[in-house]
Coordinates of C-alpha atoms and ligand atoms in Angstrom, one line a residue:
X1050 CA -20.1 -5.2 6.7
X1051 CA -23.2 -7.1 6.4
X1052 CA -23.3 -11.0 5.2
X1053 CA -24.8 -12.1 2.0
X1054 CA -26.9 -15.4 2.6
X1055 CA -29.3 -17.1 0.6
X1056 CA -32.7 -17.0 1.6
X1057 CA -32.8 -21.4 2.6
X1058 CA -29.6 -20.6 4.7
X1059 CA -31.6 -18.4 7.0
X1060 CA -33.1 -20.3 10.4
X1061 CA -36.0 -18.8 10.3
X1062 CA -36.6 -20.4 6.8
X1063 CA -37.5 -23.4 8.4
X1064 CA -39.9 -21.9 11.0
X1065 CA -41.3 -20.0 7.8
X1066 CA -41.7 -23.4 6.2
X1067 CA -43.4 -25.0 8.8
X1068 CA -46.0 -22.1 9.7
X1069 CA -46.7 -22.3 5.7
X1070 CA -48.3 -25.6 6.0
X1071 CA -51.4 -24.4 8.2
X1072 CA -51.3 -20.6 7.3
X1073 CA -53.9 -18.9 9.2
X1074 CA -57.5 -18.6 8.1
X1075 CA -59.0 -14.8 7.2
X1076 CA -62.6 -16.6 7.3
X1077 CA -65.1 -17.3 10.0
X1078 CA -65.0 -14.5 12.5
X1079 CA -60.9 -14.9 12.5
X1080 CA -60.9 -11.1 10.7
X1081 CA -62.2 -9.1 14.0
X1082 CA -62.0 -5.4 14.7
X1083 CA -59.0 -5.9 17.1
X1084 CA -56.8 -7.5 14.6
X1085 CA -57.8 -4.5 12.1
X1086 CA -56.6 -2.4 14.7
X1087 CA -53.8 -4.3 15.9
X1088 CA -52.3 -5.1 12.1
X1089 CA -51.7 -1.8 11.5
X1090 CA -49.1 0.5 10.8
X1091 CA -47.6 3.9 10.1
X1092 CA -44.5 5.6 7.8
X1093 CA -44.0 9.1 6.7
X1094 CA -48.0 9.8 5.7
X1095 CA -49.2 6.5 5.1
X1096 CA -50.7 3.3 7.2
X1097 CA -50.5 -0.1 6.0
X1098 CA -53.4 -2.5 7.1
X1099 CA -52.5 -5.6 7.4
X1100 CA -55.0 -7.6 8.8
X1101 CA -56.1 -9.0 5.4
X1102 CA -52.8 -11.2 5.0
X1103 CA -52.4 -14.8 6.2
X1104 CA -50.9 -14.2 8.9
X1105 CA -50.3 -14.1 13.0
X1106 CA -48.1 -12.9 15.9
X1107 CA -46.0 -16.0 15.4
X1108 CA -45.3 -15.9 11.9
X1109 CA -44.7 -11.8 12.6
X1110 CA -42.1 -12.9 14.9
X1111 CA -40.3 -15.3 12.8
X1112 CA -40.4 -12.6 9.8
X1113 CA -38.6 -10.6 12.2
X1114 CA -35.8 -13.3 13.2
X1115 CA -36.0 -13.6 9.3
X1116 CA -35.0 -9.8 8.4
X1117 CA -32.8 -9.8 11.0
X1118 CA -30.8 -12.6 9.8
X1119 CA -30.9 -11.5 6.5
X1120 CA -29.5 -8.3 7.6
X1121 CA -31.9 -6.7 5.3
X1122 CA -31.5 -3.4 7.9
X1123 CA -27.7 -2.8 7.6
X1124 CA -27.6 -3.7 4.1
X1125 CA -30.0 -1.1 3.5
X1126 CA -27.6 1.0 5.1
X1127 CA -24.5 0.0 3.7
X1128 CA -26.3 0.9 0.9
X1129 CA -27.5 4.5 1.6
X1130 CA -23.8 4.8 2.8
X1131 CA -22.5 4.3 -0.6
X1132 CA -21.4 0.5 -0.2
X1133 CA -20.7 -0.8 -3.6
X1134 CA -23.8 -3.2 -4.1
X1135 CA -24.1 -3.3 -7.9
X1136 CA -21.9 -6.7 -8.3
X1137 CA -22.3 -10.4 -8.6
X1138 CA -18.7 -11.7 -6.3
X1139 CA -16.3 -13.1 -8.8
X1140 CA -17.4 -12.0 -12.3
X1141 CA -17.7 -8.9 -14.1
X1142 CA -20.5 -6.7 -13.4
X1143 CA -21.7 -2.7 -13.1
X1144 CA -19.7 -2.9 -9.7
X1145 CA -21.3 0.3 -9.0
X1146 CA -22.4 2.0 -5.6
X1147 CA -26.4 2.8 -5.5
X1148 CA -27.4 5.6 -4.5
X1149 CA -30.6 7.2 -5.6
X1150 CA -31.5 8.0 -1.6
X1151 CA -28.3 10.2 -2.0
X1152 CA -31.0 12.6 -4.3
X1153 CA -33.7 13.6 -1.4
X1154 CA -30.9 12.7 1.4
X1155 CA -30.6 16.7 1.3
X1156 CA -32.3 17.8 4.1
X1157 CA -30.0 16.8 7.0
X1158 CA -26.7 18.2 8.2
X1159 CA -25.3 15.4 7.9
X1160 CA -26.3 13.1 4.7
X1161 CA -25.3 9.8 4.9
X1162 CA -23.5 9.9 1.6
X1163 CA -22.1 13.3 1.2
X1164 CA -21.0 13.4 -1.4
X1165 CA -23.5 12.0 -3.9
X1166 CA -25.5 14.4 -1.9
X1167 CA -23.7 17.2 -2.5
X1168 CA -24.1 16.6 -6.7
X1169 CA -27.7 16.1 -6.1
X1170 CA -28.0 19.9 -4.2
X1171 CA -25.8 21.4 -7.2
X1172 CA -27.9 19.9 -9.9
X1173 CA -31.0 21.1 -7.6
X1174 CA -29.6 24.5 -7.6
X1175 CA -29.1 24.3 -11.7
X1176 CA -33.1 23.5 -11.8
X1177 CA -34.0 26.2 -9.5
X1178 CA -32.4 28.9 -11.4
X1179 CA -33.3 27.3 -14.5
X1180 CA -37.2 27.2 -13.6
X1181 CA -36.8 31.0 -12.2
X1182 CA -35.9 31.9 -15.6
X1183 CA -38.4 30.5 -17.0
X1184 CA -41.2 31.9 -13.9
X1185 CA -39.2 35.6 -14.2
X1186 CA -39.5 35.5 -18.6
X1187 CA -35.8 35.7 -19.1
X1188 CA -35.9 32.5 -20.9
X1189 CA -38.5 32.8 -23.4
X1190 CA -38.8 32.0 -27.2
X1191 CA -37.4 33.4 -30.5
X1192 CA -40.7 35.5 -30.8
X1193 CA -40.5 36.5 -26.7
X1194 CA -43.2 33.9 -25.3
X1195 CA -42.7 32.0 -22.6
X1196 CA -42.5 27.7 -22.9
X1197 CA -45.6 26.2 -22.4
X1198 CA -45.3 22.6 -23.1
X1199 CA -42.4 20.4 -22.8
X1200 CA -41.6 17.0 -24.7
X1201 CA -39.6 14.7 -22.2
X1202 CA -37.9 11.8 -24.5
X1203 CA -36.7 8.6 -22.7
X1204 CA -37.1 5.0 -21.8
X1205 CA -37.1 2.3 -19.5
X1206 CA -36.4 4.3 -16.8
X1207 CA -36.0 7.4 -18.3
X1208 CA -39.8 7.3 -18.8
X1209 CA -41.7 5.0 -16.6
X1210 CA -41.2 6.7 -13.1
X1211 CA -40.8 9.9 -14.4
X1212 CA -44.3 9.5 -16.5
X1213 CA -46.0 7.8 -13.5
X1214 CA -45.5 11.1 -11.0
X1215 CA -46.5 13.2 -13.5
X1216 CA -49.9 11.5 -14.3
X1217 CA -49.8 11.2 -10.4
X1218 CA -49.4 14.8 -9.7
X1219 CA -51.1 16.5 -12.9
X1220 CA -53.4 18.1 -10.4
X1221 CA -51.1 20.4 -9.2
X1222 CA -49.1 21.5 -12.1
X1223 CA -48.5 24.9 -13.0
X1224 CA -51.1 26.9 -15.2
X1225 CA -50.2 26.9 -18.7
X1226 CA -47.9 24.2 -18.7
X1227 CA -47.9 20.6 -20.0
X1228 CA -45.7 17.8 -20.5
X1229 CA -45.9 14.8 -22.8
X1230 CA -43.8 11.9 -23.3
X1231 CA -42.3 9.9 -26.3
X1232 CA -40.6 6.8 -25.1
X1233 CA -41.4 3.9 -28.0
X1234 CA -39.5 3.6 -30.7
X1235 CA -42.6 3.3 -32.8
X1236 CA -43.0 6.6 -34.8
X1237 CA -46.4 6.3 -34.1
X1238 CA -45.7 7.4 -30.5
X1239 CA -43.9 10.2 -31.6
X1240 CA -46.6 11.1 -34.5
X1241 CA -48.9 11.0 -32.2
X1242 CA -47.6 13.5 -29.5
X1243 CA -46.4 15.7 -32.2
X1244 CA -49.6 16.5 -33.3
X1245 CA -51.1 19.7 -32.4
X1246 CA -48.4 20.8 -30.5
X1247 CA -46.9 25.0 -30.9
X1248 CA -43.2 23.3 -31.2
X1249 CA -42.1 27.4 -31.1
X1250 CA -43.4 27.2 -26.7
X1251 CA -42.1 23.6 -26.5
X1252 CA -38.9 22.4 -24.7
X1253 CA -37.8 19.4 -25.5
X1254 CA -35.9 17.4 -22.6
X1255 CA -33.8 14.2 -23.9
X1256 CA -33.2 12.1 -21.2
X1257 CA -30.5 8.9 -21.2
X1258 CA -28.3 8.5 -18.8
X1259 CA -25.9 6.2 -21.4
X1260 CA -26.4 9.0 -23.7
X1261 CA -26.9 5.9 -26.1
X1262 CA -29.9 4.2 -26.1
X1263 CA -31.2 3.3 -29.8
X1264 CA -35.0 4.2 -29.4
X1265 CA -33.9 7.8 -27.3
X1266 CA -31.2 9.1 -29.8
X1267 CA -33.6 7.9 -32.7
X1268 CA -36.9 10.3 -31.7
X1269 CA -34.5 12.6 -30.4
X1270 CA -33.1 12.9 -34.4
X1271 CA -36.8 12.4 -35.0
X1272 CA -38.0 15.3 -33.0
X1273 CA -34.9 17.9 -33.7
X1274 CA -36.7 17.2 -37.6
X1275 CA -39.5 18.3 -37.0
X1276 CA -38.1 21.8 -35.0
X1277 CA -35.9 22.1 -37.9
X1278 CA -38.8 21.8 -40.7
X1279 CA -40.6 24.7 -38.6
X1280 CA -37.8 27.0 -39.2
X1281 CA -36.9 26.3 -35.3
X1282 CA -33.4 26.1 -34.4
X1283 CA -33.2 22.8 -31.3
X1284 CA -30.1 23.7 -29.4
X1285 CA -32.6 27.3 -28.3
X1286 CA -35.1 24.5 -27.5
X1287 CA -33.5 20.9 -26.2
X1288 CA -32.2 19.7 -23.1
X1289 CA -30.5 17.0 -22.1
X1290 CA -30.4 14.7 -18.8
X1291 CA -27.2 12.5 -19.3
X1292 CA -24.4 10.9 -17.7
X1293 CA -21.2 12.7 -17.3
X1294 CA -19.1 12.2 -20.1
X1295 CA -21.6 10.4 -22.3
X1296 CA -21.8 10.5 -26.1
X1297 CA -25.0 13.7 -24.6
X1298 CA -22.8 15.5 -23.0
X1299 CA -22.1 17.9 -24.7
X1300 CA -23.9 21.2 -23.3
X1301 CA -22.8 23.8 -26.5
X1302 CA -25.7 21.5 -28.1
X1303 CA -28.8 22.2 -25.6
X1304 CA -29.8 25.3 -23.8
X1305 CA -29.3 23.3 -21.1
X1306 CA -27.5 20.7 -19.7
X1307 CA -28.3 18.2 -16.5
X1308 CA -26.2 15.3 -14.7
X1309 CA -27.3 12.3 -13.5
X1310 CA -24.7 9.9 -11.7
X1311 CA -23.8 6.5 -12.5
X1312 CA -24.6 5.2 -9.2
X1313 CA -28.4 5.9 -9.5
X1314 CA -29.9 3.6 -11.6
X1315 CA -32.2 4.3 -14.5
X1316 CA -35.3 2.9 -12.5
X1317 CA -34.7 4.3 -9.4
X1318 CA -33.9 7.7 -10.7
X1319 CA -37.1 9.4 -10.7
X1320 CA -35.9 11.4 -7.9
X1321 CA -32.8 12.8 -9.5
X1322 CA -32.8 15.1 -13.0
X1323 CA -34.2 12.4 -14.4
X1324 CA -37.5 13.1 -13.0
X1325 CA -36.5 16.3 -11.5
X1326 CA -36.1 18.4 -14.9
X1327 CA -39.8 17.6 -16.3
X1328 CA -41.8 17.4 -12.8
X1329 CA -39.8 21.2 -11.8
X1330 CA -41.4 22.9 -15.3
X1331 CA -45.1 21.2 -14.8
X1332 CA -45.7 21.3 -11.1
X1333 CA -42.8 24.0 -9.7
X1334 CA -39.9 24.2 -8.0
X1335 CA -40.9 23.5 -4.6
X1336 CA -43.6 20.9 -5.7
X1337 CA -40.4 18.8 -6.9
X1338 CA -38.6 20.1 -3.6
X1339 CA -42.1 18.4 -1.5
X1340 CA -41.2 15.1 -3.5
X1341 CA -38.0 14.9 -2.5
X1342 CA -39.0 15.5 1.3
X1343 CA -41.4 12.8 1.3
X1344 CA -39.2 10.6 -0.3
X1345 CA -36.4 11.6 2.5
X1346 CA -39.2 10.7 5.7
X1347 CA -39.6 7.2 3.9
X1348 CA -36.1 6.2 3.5
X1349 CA -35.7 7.4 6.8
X1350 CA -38.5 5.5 8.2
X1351 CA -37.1 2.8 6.3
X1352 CA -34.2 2.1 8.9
X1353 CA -36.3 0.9 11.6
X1354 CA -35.5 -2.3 12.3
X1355 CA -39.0 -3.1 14.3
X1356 CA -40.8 -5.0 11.3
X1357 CA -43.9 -3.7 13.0
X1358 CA -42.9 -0.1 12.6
X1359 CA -41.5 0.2 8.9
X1360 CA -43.9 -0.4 6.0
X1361 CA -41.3 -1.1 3.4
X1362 CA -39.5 -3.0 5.5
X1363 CA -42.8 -5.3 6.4
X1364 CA -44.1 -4.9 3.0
X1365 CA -41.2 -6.6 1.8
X1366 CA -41.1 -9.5 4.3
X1367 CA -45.1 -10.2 3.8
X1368 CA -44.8 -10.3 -0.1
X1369 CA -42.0 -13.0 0.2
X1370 CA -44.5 -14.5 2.5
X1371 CA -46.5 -15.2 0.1
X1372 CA -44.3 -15.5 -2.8
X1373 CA -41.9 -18.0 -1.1
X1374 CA -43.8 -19.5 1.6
X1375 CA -47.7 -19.6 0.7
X1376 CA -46.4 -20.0 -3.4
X1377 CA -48.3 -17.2 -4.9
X1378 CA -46.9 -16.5 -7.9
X1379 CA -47.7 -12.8 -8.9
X1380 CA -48.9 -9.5 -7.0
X1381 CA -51.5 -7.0 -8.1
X1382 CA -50.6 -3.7 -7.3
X1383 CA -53.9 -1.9 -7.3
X1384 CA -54.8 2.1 -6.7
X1385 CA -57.8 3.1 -5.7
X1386 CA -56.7 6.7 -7.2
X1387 CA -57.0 8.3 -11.0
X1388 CA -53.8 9.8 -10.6
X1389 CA -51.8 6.5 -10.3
X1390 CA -52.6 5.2 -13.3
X1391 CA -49.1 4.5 -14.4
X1392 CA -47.8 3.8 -11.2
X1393 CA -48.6 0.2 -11.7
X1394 CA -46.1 0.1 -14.7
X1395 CA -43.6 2.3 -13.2
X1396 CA -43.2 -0.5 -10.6
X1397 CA -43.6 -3.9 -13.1
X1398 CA -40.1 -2.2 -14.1
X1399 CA -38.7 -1.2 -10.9
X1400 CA -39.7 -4.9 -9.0
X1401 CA -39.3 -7.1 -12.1
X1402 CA -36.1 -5.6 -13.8
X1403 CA -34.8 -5.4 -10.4
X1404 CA -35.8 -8.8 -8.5
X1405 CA -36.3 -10.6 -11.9
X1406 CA -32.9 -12.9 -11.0
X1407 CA -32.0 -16.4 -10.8
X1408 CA -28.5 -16.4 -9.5
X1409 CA -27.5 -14.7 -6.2
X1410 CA -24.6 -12.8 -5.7
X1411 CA -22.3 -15.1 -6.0
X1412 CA -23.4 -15.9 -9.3
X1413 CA -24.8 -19.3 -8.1
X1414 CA -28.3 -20.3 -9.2
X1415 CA -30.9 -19.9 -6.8
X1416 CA -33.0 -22.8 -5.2
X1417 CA -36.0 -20.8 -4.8
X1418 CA -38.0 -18.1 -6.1
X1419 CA -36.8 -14.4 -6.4
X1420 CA -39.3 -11.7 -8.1
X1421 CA -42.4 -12.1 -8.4
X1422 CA -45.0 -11.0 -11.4
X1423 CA -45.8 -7.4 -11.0
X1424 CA -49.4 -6.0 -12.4
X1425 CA -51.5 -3.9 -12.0
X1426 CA -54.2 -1.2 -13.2
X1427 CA -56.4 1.5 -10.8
X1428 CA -59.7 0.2 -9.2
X1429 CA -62.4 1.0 -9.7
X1430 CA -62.0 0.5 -13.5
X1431 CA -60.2 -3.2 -12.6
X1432 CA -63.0 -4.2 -10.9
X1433 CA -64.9 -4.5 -14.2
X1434 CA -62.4 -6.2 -15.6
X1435 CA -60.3 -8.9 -14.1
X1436 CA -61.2 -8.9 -10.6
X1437 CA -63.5 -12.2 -11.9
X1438 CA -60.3 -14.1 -11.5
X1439 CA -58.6 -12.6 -8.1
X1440 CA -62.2 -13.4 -6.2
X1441 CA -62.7 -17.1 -8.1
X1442 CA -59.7 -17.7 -10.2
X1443 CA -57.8 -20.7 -9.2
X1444 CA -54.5 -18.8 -8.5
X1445 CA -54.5 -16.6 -5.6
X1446 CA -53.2 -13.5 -6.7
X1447 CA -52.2 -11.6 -3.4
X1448 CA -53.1 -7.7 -3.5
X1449 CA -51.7 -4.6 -2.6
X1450 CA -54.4 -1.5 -2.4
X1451 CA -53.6 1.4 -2.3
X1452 CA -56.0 4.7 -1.2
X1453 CA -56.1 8.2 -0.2
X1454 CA -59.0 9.7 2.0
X1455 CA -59.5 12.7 0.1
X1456 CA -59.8 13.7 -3.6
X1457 CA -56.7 15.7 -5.5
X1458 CA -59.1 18.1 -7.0
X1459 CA -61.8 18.3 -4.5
X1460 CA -64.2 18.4 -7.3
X1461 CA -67.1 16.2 -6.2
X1462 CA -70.8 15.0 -6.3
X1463 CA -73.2 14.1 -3.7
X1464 CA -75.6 11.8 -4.8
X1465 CA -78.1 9.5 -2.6
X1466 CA -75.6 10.9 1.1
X1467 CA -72.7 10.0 -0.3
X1468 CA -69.9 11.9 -2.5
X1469 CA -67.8 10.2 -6.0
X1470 CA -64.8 9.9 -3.4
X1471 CA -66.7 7.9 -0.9
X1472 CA -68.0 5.5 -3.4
X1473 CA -64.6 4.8 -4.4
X1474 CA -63.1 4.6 -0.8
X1475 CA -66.4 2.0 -0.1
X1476 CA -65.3 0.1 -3.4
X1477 CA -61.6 -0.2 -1.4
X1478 CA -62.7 -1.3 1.5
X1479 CA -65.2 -4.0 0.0
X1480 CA -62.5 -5.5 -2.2
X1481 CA -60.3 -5.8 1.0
X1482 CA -62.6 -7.9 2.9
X1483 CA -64.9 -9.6 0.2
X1484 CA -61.3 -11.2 -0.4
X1485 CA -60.2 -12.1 2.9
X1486 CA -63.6 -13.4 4.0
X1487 CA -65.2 -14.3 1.0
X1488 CA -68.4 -15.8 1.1
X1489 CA -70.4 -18.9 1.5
X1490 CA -73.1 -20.6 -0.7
X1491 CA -75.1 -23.4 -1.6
X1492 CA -74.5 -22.8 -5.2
X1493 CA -70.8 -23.2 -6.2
X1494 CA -71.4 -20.6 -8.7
X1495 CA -72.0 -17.9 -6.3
X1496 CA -69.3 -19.0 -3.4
X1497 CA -66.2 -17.1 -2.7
X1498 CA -63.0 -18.9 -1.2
X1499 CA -62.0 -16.2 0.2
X1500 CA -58.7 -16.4 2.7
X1501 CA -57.1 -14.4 -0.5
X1502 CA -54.4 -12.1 1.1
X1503 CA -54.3 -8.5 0.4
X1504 CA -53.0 -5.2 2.3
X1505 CA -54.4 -1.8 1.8
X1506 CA -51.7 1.6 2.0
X1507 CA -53.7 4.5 3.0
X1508 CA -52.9 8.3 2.9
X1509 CA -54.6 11.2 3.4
X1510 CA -54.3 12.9 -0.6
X1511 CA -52.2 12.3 -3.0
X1512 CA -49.9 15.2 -3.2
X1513 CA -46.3 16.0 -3.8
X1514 CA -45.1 14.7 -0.3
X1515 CA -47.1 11.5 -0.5
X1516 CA -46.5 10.9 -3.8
X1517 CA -42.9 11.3 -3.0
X1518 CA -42.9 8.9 0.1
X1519 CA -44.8 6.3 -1.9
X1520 CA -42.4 6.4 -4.3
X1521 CA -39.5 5.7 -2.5
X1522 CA -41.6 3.1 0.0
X1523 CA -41.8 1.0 -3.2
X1524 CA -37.9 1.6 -4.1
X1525 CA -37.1 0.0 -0.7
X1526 CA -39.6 -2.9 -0.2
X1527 CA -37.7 -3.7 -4.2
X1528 CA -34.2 -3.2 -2.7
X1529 CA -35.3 -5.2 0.2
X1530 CA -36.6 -8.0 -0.8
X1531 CA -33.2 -8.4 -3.0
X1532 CA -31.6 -8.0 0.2
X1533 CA -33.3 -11.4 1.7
X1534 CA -33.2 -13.2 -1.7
X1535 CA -29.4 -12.7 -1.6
X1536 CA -29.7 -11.4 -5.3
X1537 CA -28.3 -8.0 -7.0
X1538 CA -31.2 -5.9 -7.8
X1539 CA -29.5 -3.4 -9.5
X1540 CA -28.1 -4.5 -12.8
X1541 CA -30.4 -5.7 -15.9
X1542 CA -28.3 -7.9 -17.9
X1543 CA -31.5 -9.7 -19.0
X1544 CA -32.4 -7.4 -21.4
X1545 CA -28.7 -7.7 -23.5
X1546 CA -29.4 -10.4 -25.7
X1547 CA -32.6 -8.9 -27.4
X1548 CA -30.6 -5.9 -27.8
X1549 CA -27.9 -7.9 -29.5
X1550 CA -30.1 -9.6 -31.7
X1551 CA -32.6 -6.6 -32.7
X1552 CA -28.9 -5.2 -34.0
X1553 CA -28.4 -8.0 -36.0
X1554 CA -31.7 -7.9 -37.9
X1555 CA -31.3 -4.0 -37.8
X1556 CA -27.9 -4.9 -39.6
X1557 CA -29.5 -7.3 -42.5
X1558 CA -32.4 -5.1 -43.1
X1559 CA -29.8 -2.2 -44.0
X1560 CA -27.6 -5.2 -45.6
X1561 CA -30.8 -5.7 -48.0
X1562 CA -31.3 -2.1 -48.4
X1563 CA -27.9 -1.5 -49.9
X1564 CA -29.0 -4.6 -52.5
X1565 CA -25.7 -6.6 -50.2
X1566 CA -27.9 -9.3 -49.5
X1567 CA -26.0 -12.8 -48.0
X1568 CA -28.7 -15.3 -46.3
X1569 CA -25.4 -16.9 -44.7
X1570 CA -24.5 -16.6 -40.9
X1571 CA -28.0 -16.3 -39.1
X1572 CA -29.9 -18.8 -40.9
X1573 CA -32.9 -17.8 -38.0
X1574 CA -32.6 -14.5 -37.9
X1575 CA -33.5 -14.4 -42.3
X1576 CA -36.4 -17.2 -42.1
X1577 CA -37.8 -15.3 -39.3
X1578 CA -38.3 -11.8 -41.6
X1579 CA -39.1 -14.2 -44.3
X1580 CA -41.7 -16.0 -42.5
X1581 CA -43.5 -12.7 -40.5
X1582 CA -43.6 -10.9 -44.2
X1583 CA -41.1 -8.2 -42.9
X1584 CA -38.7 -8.4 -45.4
X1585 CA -39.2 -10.7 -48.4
X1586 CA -35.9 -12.7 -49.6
X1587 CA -35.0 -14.5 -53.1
X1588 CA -32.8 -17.1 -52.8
Ligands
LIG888 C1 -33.3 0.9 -15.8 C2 -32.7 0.4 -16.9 C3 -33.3 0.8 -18.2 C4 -32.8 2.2 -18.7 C5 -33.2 2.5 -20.1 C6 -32.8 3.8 -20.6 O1 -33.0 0.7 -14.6 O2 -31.3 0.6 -16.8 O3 -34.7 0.8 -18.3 O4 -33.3 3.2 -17.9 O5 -32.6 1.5 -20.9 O6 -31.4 4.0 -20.5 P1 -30.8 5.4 -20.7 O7 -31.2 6.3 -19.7 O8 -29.3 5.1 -20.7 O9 -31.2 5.9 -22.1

């Protein structure tokens, strides 16, 4: 059973705390080929450079007495075992095991969770035949054509992953077959998608796991409209992704019905129905079935307790590093890669709804940081944009590239020697150095600081397999740094109270509707219609 500690209590701390005064210096010839060589590392398809950070065999070693002590390896463990780690001790909470590893752990005789394993393999089986039918034409319209497009409604994390490896993987989807996503409760999101779509090929897949979720049910009613006004009939077209026993699940009402389990949260479920339902009809069965396997190598690879041989694992020490240590405040996630460009999103929820805590798991407030700011967008477009300020800002903003050595389509230019995919890999690799190094001059205006830390993960391609292993390297670094911050990653009790409150306006904006107008009780709440022009009230 492993210990929970804070993050001050460790020993290593104070080594950690020391090193930090005089952090190593990237400039002046410190950055040399053997240390490229030497900081390097590999997991399940991807290296991680490291020789861009702040850092040196010393402060290596006491990261490693620091994971150690932290436990950060068995609790990882515990919690692929099915350890209950959703709870703060002593007070209520979700009190829920976590186990979306369970969902790719499928491979091996002997999962490490077997039963959660066993529900993911059944539901697996439920999309295979499913998909078939589709692929063999026994599932087909009203009029005998096959689906061609599919809607997937959800939020939070019934969207953002989900949306990410789609964008991610578009490459390889199937011909013929699209997916688009309404997630916003703005009608405009659903107005906007419903345009120009043949509703009589689409599937429509409603995903909550609650079953409950305001802005899901409401363009779910919202979309079942729009089937009914074209003379379509939704239960031949909807499916739903829900919890068991949730106000969705009710299977006579779709043509088809998936599970998802409580102990796999919403953000880390891309790799269960959630994800599995939409990326099966756009890319295939066995493209989802690739996802999965690259998503097993990378938890797997993620039990090494060698610092120096686990990305995740040493991904999540260096960013508290500099988060904790060095006192840099946010990280820029940053893709050299088209096909990520939601992947920065996907993980500003996973990292900051997860890690965004101030108490531990005790419920007692920290006494230093926990999650940092997650952002993000893919380079080479960034560098246009807001690079100004990671070069010669005043904060450092440390970086995490990310690149792949080949194109996904292989559709490329050569002009003056070199191809589209080598200008962007050349744009990588400047940014990497130009930011550890920087650059001096006699005119301020020109100089770069440099010493501004940064890593680069590096693949061959995206594909189903890597996209899949980068996924879930990301899911652990997250779980892992909540491991050494002593905090539960896997609840999200900070979005409750604007939930509660958008009910209450919801409630006197129906009030006024019905002419039962009473300014009493939320004095706030009424100026604050009045005042934004919302709702306009006579006293
Ligand atoms: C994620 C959160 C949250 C959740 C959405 C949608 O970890 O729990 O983003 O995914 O609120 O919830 P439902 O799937 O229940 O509709």
């Amino acid at each position: 059973m492993p210990t929970y500690t804070d993050l001050t209590a460790h020993p290593a701390h104070q080594q950690l705390t020391k090193s930090a005064l005089y952090p190593p210096d990237l400039r002046q010839g410190r950055l040399t080929p053997h240390r490229l060589q030497q900081y390097k590392t590999h997991t399940a398809g991807f290296d991680l450079l490291y020789a861009t950070q702040r850092l040196d065999d010393n402060i290596l070693v006491n990261l490693q007495q620091l994971a150690d002590e932290a436990g950060i390896i068995d609790q990882f463990l515990a919690m692929k075992q099915g350890q209950v780690m959703n709870r703060i001790n002593g007070y209520e909470s979700e009190n829920r095991q976590v186990l979306h590893t369970a969902c790719r752990d499928i491979f091996s005789a002997s999962p490490l969770a077997a039963e959660a394993s066993a529900q993911a393999k059944n539901e697996l089986r439920k999309l295979q035949n499913f998909l078939a039918e589709l692929a063999d034409g026994s599932l087909r319209n009203h009029k005998g054509e096959t689906f061609t497009t599919m809607i997937q409604v959800g939020i939070g994390g019934s969207d953002l992953g989900p949306r990410a490896l789609y964008h991610a993987l578009a490459a390889y989807s199937l011909p013929d077959r699209k997916v688009h996503f309404i997630a916003n409760v703005d009608p405009d999101d659903a107005a906007a998608v419903l345009q120009g779509i043949d509703l009589s090929r689409t599937l429509v897949n409603v995903v909550s796991k609650s079953g409950s979720t305001l802005e899901t049910l409401t363009n779910e009613e919202l979309v079942k409209t729009a089937f009914r006004q074209a003379g379509l009939e939704p239960a031949h077209h909807f499916i739903a992704v829900t919890g068991q026993g949730s106000p969705m699940d009710n299977p006579t009402a779709y043509l088809r019905s998936f599970y998802m389990y409580d102990y796999i949260g919403g953000r880390y479920s891309s790799t269960s129905m959630v994800g599995g339902v939409m990326l099966g009809f756009a890319l295939g069965y066995d493209a989802f079935v690739d996802i999965l396997r690259g998503a097993a190598d990378m938890d797997t690879g993620a039990e090494q307790r060698d610092i120096r041989k686990n990305i995740p694992l040493l991904l999540a020490l260096i960013g508290s590093w500099n988060h904790n240590y060095l006192n840099h405040e946010t990280v820029a996630i940053l893709p050299y890669s088209q096909g990520l460009i939601r992947f920065a999103a996907h993980l500003q929820q996973c990292d900051m709804e997860s890690n965004g805590k101030e108490i531990n798991r005790d419920g007692t407030a920290l006494d230093y940081q926990s999650g940092p700011v997650i952002w993000g967008e893919p380079g080479t477009n960034g560098q246009h944009a807001f690079y100004q300020l990671i070069h010669q800002g005043t904060s450092t903003v440390p970086v995490e590239f990310i690149g792949f050595r080949s194109s996904q389509y292989g559709q490329d230019i050569t002009i003056q020697e070199t191809s589209s995919q080598d200008k962007l890999l050349a744009n990588l690799l400047a940014q990497s150095l130009a930011l550890a190094t920087g650059q001096d001059n006699d005119n301020p205006n020109k100089r770069f600081p440099g010493n501004r830390p940064n890593s680069l993960l590096i693949a061959n391609r995206l594909t189903p397999y890597t996209m899949g292993s980068l996924l879930a390297l990301y899911e652990a670094k997250i779980v892992m740094q909540g491991f050494l911050w002593n905090i539960n990653s896997f609840d999200q009790e900070g979005v409750q109270l604007g939930k509660k409150l958008a009910t209450q306006f919801l409630d006197h904006m129906a009030a006024m509707a019905e002419g039962d107008y009473d300014g009493n009780g939320d004095e706030l709440g009424w100026a604050m219609l009045q005042a934004t022009g919302i709702r306009e009230i006579e006293k």
